[in-house]
Coordinates of C-alpha atoms in Angstrom, one line a residue:
M1 CA 79.5 84.1 124.9
K2 CA 80.7 83.1 121.6
L3 CA 78.0 84.1 118.6
Q4 CA 78.2 82.2 115.4
R5 CA 78.4 84.6 112.4
R6 CA 74.5 84.4 111.3
E7 CA 73.5 85.4 114.8
I8 CA 76.2 88.5 114.6
L9 CA 74.3 89.3 111.1
E10 CA 71.0 88.9 112.9
L11 CA 71.9 91.6 115.4
L12 CA 73.8 94.0 112.7
S13 CA 70.8 93.9 110.4
G14 CA 68.3 95.1 113.2
S15 CA 67.4 98.6 113.4
L16 CA 69.6 99.6 116.6
L17 CA 72.8 98.1 116.2
G18 CA 72.6 98.3 112.4
G19 CA 72.2 102.1 112.5
L20 CA 74.7 102.3 115.4
F21 CA 77.3 100.8 113.3
G22 CA 76.5 102.2 110.1
L23 CA 76.3 98.7 108.5
T24 CA 73.2 96.9 106.6
I25 CA 73.5 93.4 105.6
D26 CA 72.0 91.5 102.9
P27 CA 68.6 90.3 105.2
A28 CA 69.3 86.6 103.2
A29 CA 72.6 86.3 105.0
A30 CA 70.5 85.9 108.6
E31 CA 67.9 83.6 107.0
P32 CA 67.8 80.1 108.5
G33 CA 67.8 78.5 104.7
Y34 CA 70.6 80.6 103.8
S35 CA 73.1 78.6 101.8
V36 CA 76.6 79.1 101.5
D37 CA 77.0 76.7 98.6
K38 CA 74.8 78.8 96.5
R39 CA 77.1 82.0 97.2
M40 CA 80.2 80.1 96.1
A41 CA 79.1 78.8 92.8
P42 CA 80.0 78.0 90.0
T43 CA 82.5 76.4 92.3
R44 CA 80.7 73.4 94.2
W45 CA 81.9 70.8 96.7
D46 CA 83.5 67.4 96.0
E47 CA 83.0 65.1 98.6
V48 CA 85.8 62.5 97.4
A49 CA 88.5 64.9 97.1
G50 CA 87.4 67.0 100.0
L51 CA 87.9 70.3 98.3
L52 CA 85.7 72.5 96.2
V53 CA 86.2 72.1 92.4
R54 CA 85.7 74.3 89.3
H55 CA 87.2 74.7 86.2
G56 CA 90.9 75.9 85.8
G57 CA 92.9 78.6 84.0
G58 CA 94.6 81.6 85.5
P59 CA 95.7 85.0 84.7
G60 CA 98.6 83.9 82.1
Y61 CA 101.3 83.1 84.8
A62 CA 101.9 80.5 88.0
T63 CA 99.4 77.8 86.6
L64 CA 99.5 75.8 83.2
T65 CA 96.0 74.8 83.9
T66 CA 93.2 75.3 81.3
E67 CA 89.4 76.3 81.7
A68 CA 88.7 72.9 80.2
M69 CA 90.0 71.1 82.9
Q70 CA 88.7 70.3 86.4
V71 CA 90.5 71.5 89.3
H72 CA 90.3 71.7 93.2
P73 CA 91.6 75.3 94.2
T74 CA 93.2 75.6 97.5
R75 CA 92.4 79.1 98.7
D76 CA 88.6 79.0 97.4
S77 CA 88.4 75.9 99.5
M78 CA 89.6 77.4 102.7
D79 CA 87.2 80.1 102.1
Y80 CA 84.8 77.8 101.7
A81 CA 85.5 76.4 105.2
V82 CA 85.7 79.7 106.9
A83 CA 82.3 80.4 105.3
L84 CA 80.7 77.1 106.6
A85 CA 81.7 78.0 110.0
D86 CA 80.7 81.9 109.8
Y87 CA 77.2 81.2 108.8
G88 CA 76.5 77.9 110.9
Q89 CA 75.8 75.7 108.3
P90 CA 74.7 72.1 109.3
E91 CA 77.5 70.5 107.3
A92 CA 80.4 72.5 108.3
R93 CA 82.3 70.2 110.8
H94 CA 82.3 67.2 108.6
R95 CA 83.5 69.5 105.7
I96 CA 86.0 71.5 107.4
A97 CA 87.8 68.4 109.0
R98 CA 88.0 67.2 105.3
I99 CA 89.2 70.4 103.8
I100 CA 92.0 70.7 106.8
E101 CA 93.1 67.1 106.3
R102 CA 93.6 67.7 102.4
M103 CA 95.3 71.0 102.8
A104 CA 97.7 69.1 105.1
Q105 CA 98.6 66.8 102.4
L106 CA 99.3 69.7 99.8
Q107 CA 101.3 71.9 102.2
D108 CA 105.3 71.9 101.5
V109 CA 106.4 71.3 105.1
D110 CA 110.1 70.6 104.1
Q111 CA 112.0 73.2 105.5
A112 CA 114.8 72.9 102.9
S113 CA 112.4 73.5 100.4
P114 CA 112.4 76.9 98.3
T115 CA 108.3 76.7 98.5
Y116 CA 108.4 75.6 102.2
G117 CA 105.4 76.7 103.9
T118 CA 103.0 77.3 101.0
W119 CA 100.3 75.7 98.9
P120 CA 99.8 75.2 95.2
W121 CA 96.7 76.9 93.8
F122 CA 95.2 73.7 92.6
A123 CA 95.5 70.1 94.1
E124 CA 96.2 69.0 90.5
E125 CA 99.2 70.9 89.9
P126 CA 102.1 70.5 92.3
L127 CA 104.3 73.3 93.3
S128 CA 106.9 71.8 91.3
A129 CA 104.8 72.3 88.3
M130 CA 103.9 75.5 88.7
R131 CA 105.4 78.6 86.6
P132 CA 106.3 79.8 89.4
P133 CA 104.9 78.9 92.8
D134 CA 103.1 81.7 94.5
L135 CA 104.5 82.0 97.9
N136 CA 101.7 84.6 98.7
W137 CA 99.6 81.5 99.2
A138 CA 101.5 81.3 102.8
N139 CA 99.7 84.6 103.8
F140 CA 96.5 84.2 102.0
I141 CA 95.9 80.6 103.4
G142 CA 97.5 81.5 106.7
A143 CA 95.0 84.2 107.4
R144 CA 92.0 81.5 106.7
Y145 CA 93.7 79.2 109.3
C146 CA 94.0 82.2 111.9
E147 CA 90.4 83.0 111.5
M148 CA 89.4 79.2 111.9
L149 CA 91.3 78.8 114.9
W150 CA 90.4 82.1 116.5
N151 CA 86.6 82.0 115.8
H152 CA 85.7 78.6 115.3
S153 CA 88.0 76.2 117.6
E154 CA 85.1 74.5 118.8
L155 CA 84.1 72.9 115.4
L156 CA 87.7 71.4 115.6
D157 CA 88.3 67.9 116.9
A158 CA 91.7 67.2 118.2
E159 CA 93.3 65.8 115.0
A160 CA 91.8 68.8 112.7
T161 CA 92.9 71.3 115.6
E162 CA 96.5 69.8 115.5
R163 CA 96.4 69.8 111.7
A164 CA 95.5 73.4 111.5
R165 CA 98.0 74.6 114.1
S166 CA 100.9 72.8 112.3
A167 CA 99.6 74.3 109.1
L168 CA 99.5 77.9 110.4
N169 CA 103.1 77.3 112.0
H170 CA 104.6 76.3 108.4
A171 CA 102.7 79.0 107.1
C172 CA 104.2 81.6 109.3
G173 CA 107.6 80.0 108.5
C174 CA 107.3 80.9 104.9
I175 CA 106.4 84.3 105.6
M176 CA 109.1 85.1 108.0
R177 CA 111.8 83.4 105.8
R178 CA 110.6 85.4 102.9
N179 CA 110.2 88.6 104.6
V180 CA 108.7 90.3 101.8
G181 CA 109.4 93.8 100.7
L182 CA 107.6 96.7 102.3
D183 CA 106.4 97.6 98.6
A184 CA 104.1 94.9 98.4
T185 CA 101.3 96.5 100.3
N186 CA 98.6 93.8 100.2
V187 CA 101.1 90.9 101.3
V188 CA 102.7 93.1 103.9
S189 CA 99.4 94.0 105.6
M190 CA 98.5 90.3 105.6
A191 CA 101.5 89.3 107.1
I192 CA 101.2 91.7 110.1
R193 CA 97.6 90.2 110.6
V194 CA 98.8 86.4 110.2
T195 CA 102.4 86.6 112.1
A196 CA 100.6 88.5 115.2
M197 CA 97.5 86.4 115.5
S198 CA 99.5 83.2 114.9
G199 CA 102.0 84.2 118.0
R200 CA 98.9 84.5 120.3
L201 CA 97.4 81.4 118.8
L202 CA 100.3 79.1 118.9
G203 CA 101.8 80.5 122.0
R204 CA 104.7 82.0 120.2
P205 CA 106.2 85.4 121.3
D206 CA 108.8 85.6 118.3
L207 CA 105.8 85.7 115.7
S208 CA 103.8 88.2 117.9
A209 CA 107.1 90.3 117.7
Y210 CA 107.6 90.0 114.2
G211 CA 104.4 91.2 113.2
A212 CA 104.6 94.3 115.6
N213 CA 107.9 94.8 113.9
L214 CA 106.7 94.6 110.5
L215 CA 103.5 96.9 111.2
D216 CA 105.7 99.5 112.6
R217 CA 108.4 99.3 109.6
F218 CA 105.5 99.1 107.0
F219 CA 104.1 102.5 108.8
R220 CA 107.2 104.5 108.6
Y221 CA 108.0 103.2 105.1
T222 CA 104.4 104.1 103.9
R223 CA 104.7 107.6 105.6
D224 CA 108.1 108.3 103.9
Q225 CA 107.1 107.3 100.5
G226 CA 104.0 109.5 100.3
G227 CA 101.1 106.6 100.7
F228 CA 101.1 103.1 99.7
V229 CA 103.5 101.8 97.0
E230 CA 100.6 99.5 95.6
Y231 CA 99.1 102.8 95.2
N232 CA 95.3 103.3 94.0
S233 CA 94.7 99.6 93.6
P234 CA 91.1 98.6 94.0
T235 CA 91.8 95.1 94.7
Y236 CA 94.6 95.6 96.9
T237 CA 93.7 98.7 98.9
L238 CA 90.5 97.2 99.6
T239 CA 92.5 94.1 100.6
A240 CA 94.8 96.3 103.0
L241 CA 91.8 98.0 104.2
S242 CA 90.0 94.8 105.3
E243 CA 93.3 93.5 107.0
F244 CA 93.8 96.7 108.9
E245 CA 90.1 96.4 110.3
S246 CA 90.6 92.6 110.8
S247 CA 94.2 93.5 112.7
I248 CA 92.1 96.2 114.9
H249 CA 89.6 93.6 115.5
Y250 CA 91.7 90.8 116.6
L251 CA 94.8 92.5 118.1
G252 CA 93.3 96.0 119.2
D253 CA 95.0 99.5 118.3
Q254 CA 97.0 99.9 121.5
A255 CA 100.9 99.6 121.5
P256 CA 102.5 97.9 119.7
F257 CA 99.8 98.4 117.1
Q258 CA 98.6 101.9 117.4
S259 CA 99.5 102.9 114.3
L260 CA 96.7 100.7 112.6
R261 CA 94.3 103.2 112.6
S262 CA 96.3 105.6 110.8
L263 CA 97.1 103.1 108.1
W264 CA 93.4 102.3 107.8
R265 CA 92.2 105.8 107.6
S266 CA 94.9 106.1 104.8
A267 CA 93.5 103.6 103.0
W268 CA 90.1 105.0 103.3
E269 CA 91.3 108.4 102.0
V270 CA 92.5 106.6 98.9
V271 CA 89.1 105.3 98.2
A272 CA 87.2 108.6 98.8
F273 CA 89.5 111.0 97.1
H274 CA 89.5 108.8 93.8
F275 CA 85.7 108.0 93.6
H276 CA 84.0 109.4 91.0
P277 CA 80.0 109.7 91.4
A278 CA 78.7 110.2 88.0
T279 CA 80.3 107.0 86.7
G280 CA 80.2 105.0 90.0
Q281 CA 84.1 104.4 89.1
W282 CA 87.3 104.1 90.8
A283 CA 89.4 107.0 88.8
G284 CA 92.9 105.9 87.8
P285 CA 95.5 105.5 87.8
H286 CA 95.6 101.9 89.3
S287 CA 98.8 100.3 90.2
R288 CA 97.2 96.8 90.2
Y289 CA 93.6 95.6 89.2
Y290 CA 92.2 93.0 87.4
A291 CA 89.6 94.9 85.0
D292 CA 88.6 98.0 83.6
L293 CA 85.4 98.7 85.4
L294 CA 84.9 98.3 89.0
T295 CA 83.2 95.2 89.8
P296 CA 79.8 94.9 91.7
L297 CA 81.5 92.7 94.3
L298 CA 84.5 95.4 94.8
W299 CA 81.9 98.1 95.1
S300 CA 79.6 96.2 97.7
Q301 CA 82.8 96.3 100.1
V302 CA 82.7 99.8 99.9
A303 CA 78.8 100.1 100.1
V304 CA 78.5 98.1 103.1
R305 CA 81.2 100.1 105.2
L306 CA 79.0 103.5 104.1
G307 CA 75.9 102.0 105.6
R308 CA 74.1 101.1 101.8
E309 CA 72.0 98.1 101.6
V310 CA 73.7 95.2 99.5
V311 CA 70.9 92.7 98.6
D312 CA 72.5 91.4 95.3
R313 CA 71.8 87.6 95.8
N314 CA 74.0 86.8 93.0
L315 CA 77.3 88.5 94.6
P316 CA 79.8 86.0 96.5
L317 CA 80.1 85.8 100.0
Q318 CA 81.1 88.8 101.6
P319 CA 83.9 89.6 104.1
P320 CA 83.0 89.2 107.8
S321 CA 81.0 92.2 108.8
W322 CA 81.8 91.9 112.3
N323 CA 85.7 93.0 111.3
M324 CA 84.4 95.8 109.3
L325 CA 84.5 99.7 110.5
P326 CA 82.3 102.3 109.0
C327 CA 84.0 104.8 106.4
P328 CA 85.4 107.7 108.6
E329 CA 82.6 110.3 108.6
D330 CA 84.5 113.4 107.2
L331 CA 85.0 111.0 103.9
Q332 CA 81.7 110.1 103.4
V333 CA 80.6 113.3 101.4
Y334 CA 83.1 111.8 98.7
F335 CA 80.7 109.0 97.6
T336 CA 77.5 111.4 97.2
D337 CA 76.3 114.1 95.1
R338 CA 78.0 117.0 97.0
N339 CA 81.6 115.2 96.1
P340 CA 83.8 118.3 95.5
L341 CA 84.3 118.7 91.9
P342 CA 86.3 119.4 90.0
R343 CA 89.4 118.4 91.7
N344 CA 93.0 117.6 90.9
V345 CA 94.4 114.9 93.0
R346 CA 98.2 114.5 92.9
E347 CA 100.6 112.5 95.1
R348 CA 104.0 111.1 95.5
V349 CA 103.5 107.4 96.0
R350 CA 107.2 106.2 95.5
S351 CA 110.7 107.6 95.6
F352 CA 113.9 106.0 93.9
P353 CA 117.1 107.0 95.8
E354 CA 119.3 105.3 93.7
S355 CA 118.3 107.4 90.5
G356 CA 116.6 110.7 92.3
E357 CA 113.6 109.7 90.6
E358 CA 109.7 110.1 91.9
L359 CA 106.5 108.2 91.1
W360 CA 103.5 110.7 91.0
S361 CA 100.2 109.5 90.8
T362 CA 97.7 112.3 89.0
T363 CA 93.8 112.1 89.1
W364 CA 91.4 114.7 87.5
L365 CA 87.9 114.4 88.2
E366 CA 85.1 116.6 87.0
Q367 CA 81.2 116.4 86.7
D368 CA 80.9 113.6 83.9
V369 CA 84.7 112.5 83.3
C370 CA 87.7 111.6 85.1
L371 CA 91.5 111.0 83.9
G372 CA 94.1 109.4 85.7
S373 CA 97.9 109.0 85.0
A374 CA 101.3 107.6 86.8
S375 CA 104.3 109.0 85.9
I376 CA 106.2 105.8 85.6
G377 CA 104.3 102.4 85.1
N378 CA 104.3 99.4 83.6
C379 CA 102.3 97.9 80.8
W380 CA 101.5 94.5 82.0
V381 CA 97.8 93.3 82.8
Q382 CA 97.4 93.9 86.1
A383 CA 98.5 97.7 85.9
R384 CA 96.3 100.7 84.7
P385 CA 99.0 103.5 84.4
L386 CA 96.6 105.5 82.0
I387 CA 92.9 105.3 82.3
G388 CA 90.2 107.3 82.3
Y389 CA 86.2 107.0 82.4
W390 CA 83.3 109.1 81.3
K391 CA 79.7 108.9 81.9
A392 CA 77.8 106.8 79.2
L393 CA 75.1 104.2 79.2
P394 CA 74.5 101.4 80.0
K395 CA 78.1 101.6 81.4
P396 CA 80.7 104.1 81.4
A397 CA 83.1 104.7 78.8
V398 CA 86.8 103.4 79.4
F399 CA 89.9 105.1 77.7
R400 CA 93.1 103.5 78.0
A401 CA 96.7 103.4 76.7
R402 CA 98.6 100.1 76.6
V403 CA 101.2 98.1 74.8
M404 CA 100.3 94.8 73.5
K405 CA 102.0 91.6 72.4
D406 CA 99.8 89.3 70.3
G407 CA 96.7 90.8 72.0
Y408 CA 98.1 90.4 75.5
D409 CA 99.4 93.4 77.6
F410 CA 103.1 93.1 77.4
A411 CA 105.2 93.3 81.0
S412 CA 108.4 94.3 79.2
F413 CA 107.3 97.8 77.9
G414 CA 106.9 100.5 80.5
I415 CA 105.2 103.8 80.3
R416 CA 105.5 107.5 81.4
A417 CA 102.9 110.1 81.4
Q418 CA 102.6 114.2 82.5
Q419 CA 99.1 115.2 83.0
K420 CA 97.4 118.4 83.2
E421 CA 93.4 118.1 83.6
R422 CA 92.1 116.2 80.8
S423 CA 95.2 116.2 78.6
V424 CA 98.0 113.7 78.9
L425 CA 101.2 113.0 77.2
I426 CA 102.6 109.6 77.1
A427 CA 105.4 107.6 76.0
C428 CA 106.2 103.7 76.0
Y429 CA 109.5 101.9 75.7
P430 CA 111.4 98.4 76.7
V431 CA 112.2 98.0 80.0
I432 CA 115.0 95.7 81.7
N433 CA 114.3 92.3 83.8
S434 CA 110.8 92.5 83.6
G435 CA 108.7 89.3 81.8
D436 CA 106.2 88.5 79.2
R437 CA 102.9 88.6 80.8
H438 CA 104.2 89.0 84.4
V439 CA 106.5 91.7 85.8
S440 CA 108.7 89.1 87.7
A441 CA 107.1 85.3 87.0
D442 CA 108.0 84.6 83.7
R443 CA 111.1 86.7 82.9
S444 CA 113.5 85.8 80.3
R445 CA 116.9 87.3 79.1
S446 CA 116.8 85.7 75.9
G447 CA 113.3 87.4 74.9
Y448 CA 110.0 86.4 74.1
P449 CA 108.1 84.7 71.1
G450 CA 105.7 87.3 69.3
K451 CA 104.5 88.4 65.7
S452 CA 103.3 91.8 66.6
L453 CA 103.5 94.6 69.1
V454 CA 100.9 97.0 69.4
F455 CA 100.6 100.5 70.9
R456 CA 97.0 101.2 71.1
V457 CA 95.1 104.2 72.3
S458 CA 91.2 103.1 72.7
V459 CA 87.7 103.9 73.9
E460 CA 85.6 101.2 74.8
G461 CA 81.6 101.8 75.6
A462 CA 78.1 101.3 73.4
G463 CA 78.3 102.9 70.1
A464 CA 82.3 103.9 70.2
H465 CA 83.7 104.7 67.0
A466 CA 87.2 106.1 65.5
E467 CA 87.9 108.7 62.9
Q468 CA 91.2 109.9 61.5
L469 CA 91.0 113.6 61.0
D470 CA 94.4 114.3 59.7
A471 CA 97.9 112.7 59.4
G472 CA 98.6 111.2 62.7
V473 CA 95.3 112.9 64.5
F474 CA 92.5 110.7 65.5
V475 CA 89.1 111.2 67.4
L476 CA 87.8 108.1 69.6
A477 CA 84.2 109.0 70.5
C478 CA 81.5 107.5 72.8
Q479 CA 78.1 109.0 73.1
N480 CA 79.0 112.5 74.5
W481 CA 82.4 112.2 74.8
K482 CA 85.5 112.0 72.7
A483 CA 89.1 111.3 73.0
V484 CA 91.3 113.5 70.6
V485 CA 94.7 111.4 70.0
R486 CA 98.0 112.8 68.4
G487 CA 100.5 109.9 67.3
G488 CA 104.0 111.4 68.2
P489 CA 107.2 110.4 67.0
C490 CA 107.6 106.4 67.4
M491 CA 111.0 104.5 67.0
F492 CA 111.1 100.9 67.6
D493 CA 114.8 99.2 67.4
G494 CA 116.1 102.3 65.5
V495 CA 113.5 102.3 62.7
D496 CA 110.9 105.3 62.4
M497 CA 107.5 103.8 62.7
S498 CA 105.7 107.3 63.1
G499 CA 103.7 106.6 60.1
R500 CA 101.9 103.3 60.6
W501 CA 98.7 104.6 62.7
T502 CA 95.9 103.2 61.7
V503 CA 92.4 103.3 63.3
R504 CA 89.7 100.8 63.8
T505 CA 85.9 100.4 64.9
E506 CA 84.7 97.3 66.2
A507 CA 81.5 96.5 68.3
G508 CA 82.0 98.7 71.4
L509 CA 85.8 99.4 70.7
A510 CA 87.4 102.4 68.8
A511 CA 91.2 102.3 68.7
A512 CA 94.2 104.1 67.1
E513 CA 96.8 101.7 67.1
L514 CA 100.6 101.7 66.0
A515 CA 101.4 98.0 64.9
I516 CA 105.0 96.6 64.7
P517 CA 105.8 93.1 63.2
L518 CA 108.1 91.3 65.2
N519 CA 108.8 88.3 62.9
G520 CA 108.6 85.6 65.7
H521 CA 110.6 87.2 68.5
I522 CA 111.4 90.3 70.9
S523 CA 114.2 90.9 73.1
P524 CA 113.2 93.8 74.8
E525 CA 116.8 94.4 76.9
R526 CA 118.8 94.2 73.3
L527 CA 116.6 96.6 71.5
G528 CA 118.3 99.8 70.0
S529 CA 116.6 103.3 70.0
T530 CA 112.9 102.6 71.1
L531 CA 110.3 105.3 71.9
L532 CA 106.4 105.5 71.0
T533 CA 104.7 108.6 71.9
A534 CA 101.3 110.2 71.6
S535 CA 99.1 113.0 73.4
V536 CA 95.3 112.8 74.3
T537 CA 92.4 115.3 75.7
L538 CA 89.3 114.3 76.3
G539 CA 86.3 116.8 75.6
P540 CA 82.7 116.8 74.8
V541 CA 82.0 115.5 71.4
D542 CA 81.1 119.1 70.3
E543 CA 84.0 120.8 71.3
N544 CA 86.9 121.9 69.0
I545 CA 90.2 120.7 70.6
A546 CA 93.4 122.0 69.0
V547 CA 96.1 119.6 68.5
A548 CA 99.7 120.6 68.4
D549 CA 102.5 118.3 67.3
I550 CA 104.7 116.6 69.8
E551 CA 108.3 117.7 69.6
A552 CA 111.0 115.3 70.5
A553 CA 114.8 116.4 71.6
Q554 CA 117.5 114.9 73.1
A555 CA 117.5 115.4 76.9
S556 CA 119.4 118.4 78.1
E557 CA 121.5 117.9 81.3
R558 CA 118.9 119.7 83.4
D559 CA 116.3 116.7 82.0
L560 CA 118.5 113.9 82.5
V561 CA 117.3 111.1 84.7
S562 CA 119.1 107.8 85.4
T563 CA 117.2 105.3 83.4
G564 CA 119.8 102.3 83.9
M565 CA 121.7 100.6 81.3
G566 CA 122.9 103.8 79.6
A567 CA 119.5 104.2 78.0
S568 CA 119.4 107.4 76.1
V569 CA 116.8 110.1 77.4
K570 CA 114.4 112.3 75.3
T571 CA 112.6 115.3 76.2
L572 CA 109.0 115.4 75.0
R573 CA 107.1 118.8 74.6
W574 CA 103.5 119.3 73.9
G575 CA 101.9 122.5 74.4
D576 CA 102.7 123.3 77.9
L577 CA 103.4 119.6 78.7
R578 CA 107.1 118.4 79.0
L579 CA 108.1 114.8 79.8
S580 CA 111.4 113.3 80.0
T581 CA 111.6 109.7 79.4
P582 CA 113.9 106.8 78.4
A583 CA 114.3 106.2 74.5
G584 CA 115.5 102.6 74.9
P585 CA 116.0 99.9 77.3
A586 CA 115.3 101.3 81.0
W587 CA 115.4 99.8 84.7
R588 CA 111.7 101.4 85.1

């Protein structure tokens, strides 16, 4: 017997099965009048276009659309199609057919094209107009086609079925031809499921074999690296977790998919070990995330797997609950007031054999505060290589360090850190072959326009305020905690900038900043000696925190690391922390 998602939700929300599986679903989801359209707001259905419509805009790359434009998003429209079917909406059959028809028109099906098998983000912006096109859309949208064909084939007539099968076949062609690197955790985890499911749906053993082989390679690679290379990412750890659950649901966990359970467990360990109960935050560092604070939508995905009721009717649609597996029992303590604190989480998450370097993630958690840093990171907008939180009202205070160009996080600067509990020593420097707002999508060997480069250390929260204590020493306070910042030696293109630190306080922001004029342009790869340094200690506002100077010296032979392009290497010393860092353009 095949049940619609609404019927399954009714079962899961009942006391017997809900208790058995540890899942509690928003009761509204089982109500006969439940509206998918209301949960998809502010996007809305456009009958003429056969897709959803909303305002445009993007993260600063890929799309040139703006918020003033009305656009028709492809991925959101496929999410909508699956949701209509999952929730048994009366208009499902007609609208799904319309969406599949339009999606067939938008997909690149030319096998000679570099964008073969994928879709544009928006119907109004063809792949040829994107900067650059996003091949990941083959994975994301392909996954939606898999779910539609696997779970809801009865809603598709012969023409819609053929279009869906053809689209999925082309999407798999894109995935296999691209063969994305194993370091792209979320894309690989999705490629495993899409190709393996498609093998069964399309009767193509080669796709099934590709998915199984990719899983085996990804499992070995992740084990050898020490963890997911997209480490501790709230967005993509949960994406991977959901993909592993879905793969177990659809494909099983027997040979050749037996490693799925281990990967699923690893994803849960990432979530559990970094959860900070007092602030309700996912402690850093974050390889990739799109916000500073954990969003209600992301937390709801964790909460429902912990058996906690999610009743916020303003949240978007939740992932299919029938795919979910409850959090492992031994890890559930980390989400309670019995969370073992204080603790230090230190993990190697990537190695670079060509240079002998290793990327380590360090997280310190205690009762009211947490601080996380990456030993090697990037300053682009999706990265949080150094971030901390402490308990404050109405929201947690957020501590960050970043390098910004004209007010936007600059992807062509790297950051290194060495941390001990609440103290961290940091260094920032230009990196080679990165981009402006994205690490790869907008690279330019000739450089980028710019008026000002700012090295900022900041605290955001209600009542945050900044104060200069001494030359190069600053306090950034918010309610009961503070960050004491020591500006260190700072050089830009061979010029000493150490004395340019200033402090400022705005509504909800306290910052210590070092601003560097750019005179209209910056070419990171051509810069001379460039190194921006600082140290930070977090502590209660009434604690007297001693601040030592940061010492910089040319690295000894023992401290040298391969940084690429012959960049000089400095060794920084601050108290008992020591950090070797590039002092000019470096590969990472």
